[in-house]
């Protein structure tokens, strides 16, 4: 079962295409009488289908970078290309389209609506898309099955464990079949066993084609990625070994 629409490229040894290309990206904020430089000239390429983790100290710019990758904010300077769309200069309407169709978000907090079932929470992500009721139902069933919760569709969040709630949140992120999944501390609220369970789900999704970018403080999480980045004082360096 493939949740993500992927393209076939000729040549088995061909390098995967670049999904994100950041060039000279800066982001500054004004706090009272001083200017805070959250990002200081970031140059970064992320390939389609890669699994990337971003580590760094609190206040080092991780959340800022994730917001730029998620089309939730614009840089002060530089370009943030997602495919051929520059998120730095795209219209608000285009940014909304990108968020609705091409990017799935997974957060540390599950952000599930407590009065809706697992299936109804997942279906919420399809509201911006022009799908028939039958198409929405099919996608919801597929997404929940993909994260191993096909038999929990009618359960409310309060009837699910923490790990199961995070899997519902992941199903909500993938139901629209995005090109990229952005996860901000997705295992931060889970114990070790549930952490490993969620990582296995995310790794399985990444094998199906989407690009997976995870911000984490957990070195055990970071070590499972194909590529590891460290963001500190607004600059990025590759620490993959």
Short mmCIF file of C-alpha atoms in Angstrom, two decimals:
data_model
loop_
_atom_site.label_atom_id
_atom_site.label_comp_id
_atom_site.label_asym_id
_atom_site.label_seq_id
_atom_site.Cartn_x
_atom_site.Cartn_y
_atom_site.Cartn_z
CA UNK A 1 0.00 0.00 0.00
CA UNK A 2 1.52 3.33 -1.00
CA UNK A 3 0.28 6.45 0.78
CA UNK A 4 2.48 8.86 -1.19
CA UNK A 5 2.36 9.63 -4.89
CA UNK A 6 5.87 9.07 -6.23
CA UNK A 7 7.50 9.48 -9.63
CA UNK A 8 9.57 6.84 -11.38
CA UNK A 9 13.01 7.97 -12.54
CA UNK A 10 15.09 6.22 -15.15
CA UNK A 11 18.32 4.57 -14.10
CA UNK A 12 18.58 2.49 -10.97
CA UNK A 13 21.76 4.32 -9.89
CA UNK A 14 20.43 7.82 -10.50
CA UNK A 15 20.60 10.16 -7.52
CA UNK A 16 17.21 11.09 -6.07
CA UNK A 17 15.99 14.54 -7.06
CA UNK A 18 16.32 17.43 -4.65
CA UNK A 19 13.06 18.18 -2.86
CA UNK A 20 14.17 21.16 -0.77
CA UNK A 21 16.87 23.64 -1.72
CA UNK A 22 17.68 26.42 0.73
CA UNK A 23 20.12 29.16 -0.31
CA UNK A 24 21.35 31.97 1.90
CA UNK A 25 18.38 31.63 4.25
CA UNK A 26 18.23 34.07 7.14
CA UNK A 27 15.50 34.71 9.68
CA UNK A 28 15.66 37.53 12.17
CA UNK A 29 13.22 38.65 14.86
CA UNK A 30 13.02 41.85 16.81
CA UNK A 31 12.73 41.43 20.56
CA UNK A 32 12.32 44.78 22.28
CA UNK A 33 15.56 46.66 21.55
CA UNK A 34 17.54 43.84 20.00
CA UNK A 35 17.52 41.77 16.83
CA UNK A 36 17.68 37.98 17.20
CA UNK A 37 19.20 36.08 14.28
CA UNK A 38 17.49 32.66 14.39
CA UNK A 39 18.99 31.54 11.06
CA UNK A 40 22.23 32.94 9.67
CA UNK A 41 22.76 32.10 6.01
CA UNK A 42 21.60 28.47 5.77
CA UNK A 43 22.46 26.58 2.58
CA UNK A 44 20.91 23.13 2.47
CA UNK A 45 19.67 20.51 0.00
CA UNK A 46 17.35 17.68 1.08
CA UNK A 47 16.72 14.86 -1.36
CA UNK A 48 13.34 13.38 -2.16
CA UNK A 49 12.70 10.27 -0.08
CA UNK A 50 15.41 11.00 2.48
CA UNK A 51 15.08 10.56 6.26
CA UNK A 52 16.70 13.55 7.96
CA UNK A 53 16.92 14.47 11.63
CA UNK A 54 17.75 17.92 12.97
CA UNK A 55 19.29 18.30 16.42
CA UNK A 56 20.57 21.27 18.36
CA UNK A 57 20.23 23.24 21.56
CA UNK A 58 17.03 24.98 22.59
CA UNK A 59 16.91 28.34 20.86
CA UNK A 60 19.30 27.21 18.14
CA UNK A 61 16.80 27.71 15.30
CA UNK A 62 15.30 24.23 14.85
CA UNK A 63 11.67 25.30 15.16
CA UNK A 64 12.29 28.31 12.93
CA UNK A 65 13.77 26.10 10.22
CA UNK A 66 10.87 23.65 10.47
CA UNK A 67 8.37 26.50 10.11
CA UNK A 68 10.11 27.65 6.93
CA UNK A 69 10.16 24.11 5.51
CA UNK A 70 6.46 23.80 6.35
CA UNK A 71 5.46 27.03 4.58
CA UNK A 72 4.32 28.42 7.94
CA UNK A 73 6.73 31.36 7.85
CA UNK A 74 8.90 33.25 5.38
CA UNK A 75 12.64 33.88 5.65
CA UNK A 76 14.01 37.37 6.12
CA UNK A 77 16.40 36.67 3.26
CA UNK A 78 17.30 33.88 0.84
CA UNK A 79 15.20 31.27 -0.93
CA UNK A 80 13.40 28.12 0.23
CA UNK A 81 12.55 25.98 -2.79
CA UNK A 82 10.13 23.07 -2.42
CA UNK A 83 10.32 21.54 -5.85
CA UNK A 84 9.98 24.55 -8.14
CA UNK A 85 8.01 26.69 -5.66
CA UNK A 86 9.95 29.32 -3.70
CA UNK A 87 8.24 29.42 -0.31
CA UNK A 88 9.96 32.74 0.38
CA UNK A 89 8.09 34.59 -2.37
CA UNK A 90 4.99 32.48 -3.07
CA UNK A 91 1.58 34.08 -2.59
CA UNK A 92 -0.46 33.34 0.54
CA UNK A 93 -2.84 31.29 -1.63
CA UNK A 94 0.03 29.20 -3.00
CA UNK A 95 1.45 28.64 0.49
CA UNK A 96 -1.97 27.49 1.64
CA UNK A 97 -2.15 25.05 -1.27
CA UNK A 98 1.31 23.69 -0.45
CA UNK A 99 0.42 23.15 3.21
CA UNK A 100 -2.90 21.52 2.35
CA UNK A 101 -1.61 19.14 -0.31
CA UNK A 102 2.14 18.62 -0.11
CA UNK A 103 3.18 18.73 3.56
CA UNK A 104 2.09 16.54 6.45
CA UNK A 105 2.75 17.72 10.01
CA UNK A 106 3.31 15.59 13.12
CA UNK A 107 3.81 17.34 16.46
CA UNK A 108 4.89 16.36 19.97
CA UNK A 109 1.35 17.00 21.18
CA UNK A 110 -1.08 14.77 19.36
CA UNK A 111 -3.56 17.64 18.74
CA UNK A 112 -6.51 15.29 18.31
CA UNK A 113 -10.06 16.54 18.81
CA UNK A 114 -11.28 14.57 21.85
CA UNK A 115 -14.92 14.38 20.74
CA UNK A 116 -14.08 12.92 17.31
CA UNK A 117 -13.20 9.30 16.56
CA UNK A 118 -9.83 8.31 15.15
CA UNK A 119 -11.34 8.15 11.66
CA UNK A 120 -13.00 11.56 12.02
CA UNK A 121 -9.76 13.12 13.24
CA UNK A 122 -7.91 11.73 10.23
CA UNK A 123 -10.60 12.89 7.83
CA UNK A 124 -10.22 16.48 9.07
CA UNK A 125 -6.99 16.76 7.06
CA UNK A 126 -8.95 16.16 3.84
CA UNK A 127 -11.29 19.13 4.29
CA UNK A 128 -9.30 21.46 1.96
CA UNK A 129 -9.21 18.86 -0.82
CA UNK A 130 -11.91 18.39 -3.43
CA UNK A 131 -12.69 14.74 -2.76
CA UNK A 132 -15.96 12.86 -2.81
CA UNK A 133 -17.26 11.26 0.38
CA UNK A 134 -16.30 7.84 -0.96
CA UNK A 135 -12.76 9.01 -1.78
CA UNK A 136 -12.36 10.51 1.70
CA UNK A 137 -13.59 7.31 3.34
CA UNK A 138 -11.20 5.18 1.28
CA UNK A 139 -8.22 7.35 2.17
CA UNK A 140 -9.05 7.33 5.87
CA UNK A 141 -9.31 3.54 5.95
CA UNK A 142 -6.02 3.27 4.05
CA UNK A 143 -4.18 5.72 6.33
CA UNK A 144 -5.33 4.07 9.56
CA UNK A 145 -4.43 0.63 8.22
CA UNK A 146 -1.01 1.95 7.23
CA UNK A 147 -0.23 2.85 10.86
CA UNK A 148 -1.74 -0.36 12.24
CA UNK A 149 -4.97 1.12 13.59
CA UNK A 150 -7.52 -0.24 11.15
CA UNK A 151 -9.41 -1.79 14.06
CA UNK A 152 -9.45 1.45 16.12
CA UNK A 153 -11.22 3.73 13.63
CA UNK A 154 -14.28 4.22 15.85
CA UNK A 155 -12.35 4.85 19.06
CA UNK A 156 -12.16 8.28 20.68
CA UNK A 157 -8.67 9.61 21.57
CA UNK A 158 -9.34 9.04 25.28
CA UNK A 159 -9.82 5.33 24.55
CA UNK A 160 -6.36 5.04 22.96
CA UNK A 161 -2.85 4.82 24.43
CA UNK A 162 -0.34 7.61 23.87
CA UNK A 163 1.39 5.64 21.13
CA UNK A 164 -1.93 4.93 19.42
CA UNK A 165 -2.90 8.60 19.58
CA UNK A 166 0.39 9.55 17.92
CA UNK A 167 -0.26 6.95 15.22
CA UNK A 168 -3.66 8.58 14.59
CA UNK A 169 -1.81 11.90 14.26
CA UNK A 170 0.57 10.30 11.76
CA UNK A 171 -2.38 8.87 9.80
CA UNK A 172 -3.86 12.38 9.70
CA UNK A 173 -0.57 13.66 8.28
CA UNK A 174 -0.30 11.04 5.52
CA UNK A 175 -3.96 10.80 4.49
CA UNK A 176 -3.56 13.65 2.00
CA UNK A 177 -0.58 11.82 0.42
CA UNK A 178 2.04 14.56 0.91
CA UNK A 179 5.50 14.73 -0.56
CA UNK A 180 7.08 15.51 2.80
CA UNK A 181 6.41 14.74 6.46
CA UNK A 182 7.67 17.26 9.02
CA UNK A 183 7.78 15.96 12.59
CA UNK A 184 8.57 18.15 15.60
CA UNK A 185 9.65 15.97 18.56
CA UNK A 186 7.12 13.27 17.57
CA UNK A 187 8.28 10.92 20.34
CA UNK A 188 8.80 13.55 23.03
CA UNK A 189 5.71 12.55 25.03
CA UNK A 190 6.28 8.79 24.78
CA UNK A 191 8.20 6.22 26.80
CA UNK A 192 11.01 4.21 25.23
CA UNK A 193 8.91 1.33 23.95
CA UNK A 194 6.29 3.63 22.43
CA UNK A 195 9.07 5.79 21.00
CA UNK A 196 10.47 2.80 19.14
CA UNK A 197 6.97 1.87 17.96
CA UNK A 198 6.40 5.32 16.46
CA UNK A 199 9.87 5.36 14.89
CA UNK A 200 9.14 2.03 13.20
CA UNK A 201 5.93 3.51 11.77
CA UNK A 202 7.76 6.61 10.49
CA UNK A 203 10.58 4.55 8.99
CA UNK A 204 8.05 2.37 7.21
CA UNK A 205 6.36 5.43 5.75
CA UNK A 206 9.69 6.83 4.58
CA UNK A 207 10.39 3.58 2.74
CA UNK A 208 7.22 4.23 0.72
CA UNK A 209 8.63 7.44 -0.77
CA UNK A 210 7.96 10.62 1.22
CA UNK A 211 10.74 12.76 2.59
CA UNK A 212 10.81 12.61 6.39
CA UNK A 213 12.33 15.48 8.40
CA UNK A 214 12.35 15.09 12.18
CA UNK A 215 13.39 17.65 14.81
CA UNK A 216 14.49 15.82 17.95
CA UNK A 217 16.50 16.15 21.15
CA UNK A 218 16.73 12.36 21.40
CA UNK A 219 20.02 11.00 20.08
CA UNK A 220 18.51 7.50 19.87
CA UNK A 221 15.95 8.89 17.40
CA UNK A 222 18.54 10.86 15.43
CA UNK A 223 20.82 7.86 14.97
CA UNK A 224 18.14 6.01 13.02
CA UNK A 225 18.08 8.62 10.26
CA UNK A 226 19.97 8.32 6.99
CA UNK A 227 21.17 11.89 7.40
CA UNK A 228 21.79 13.87 10.57
CA UNK A 229 22.00 17.65 10.78
CA UNK A 230 22.91 19.88 13.71
CA UNK A 231 21.55 23.40 13.91
CA UNK A 232 23.35 25.70 16.31
CA UNK A 233 23.57 29.49 16.47
CA UNK A 234 21.59 29.73 13.27
CA UNK A 235 23.88 27.60 11.12
CA UNK A 236 23.55 24.00 9.91
CA UNK A 237 26.23 21.35 9.69
CA UNK A 238 25.99 17.74 8.58
CA UNK A 239 26.99 15.29 11.34
CA UNK A 240 26.12 12.08 9.48
CA UNK A 241 28.62 9.29 10.12
#
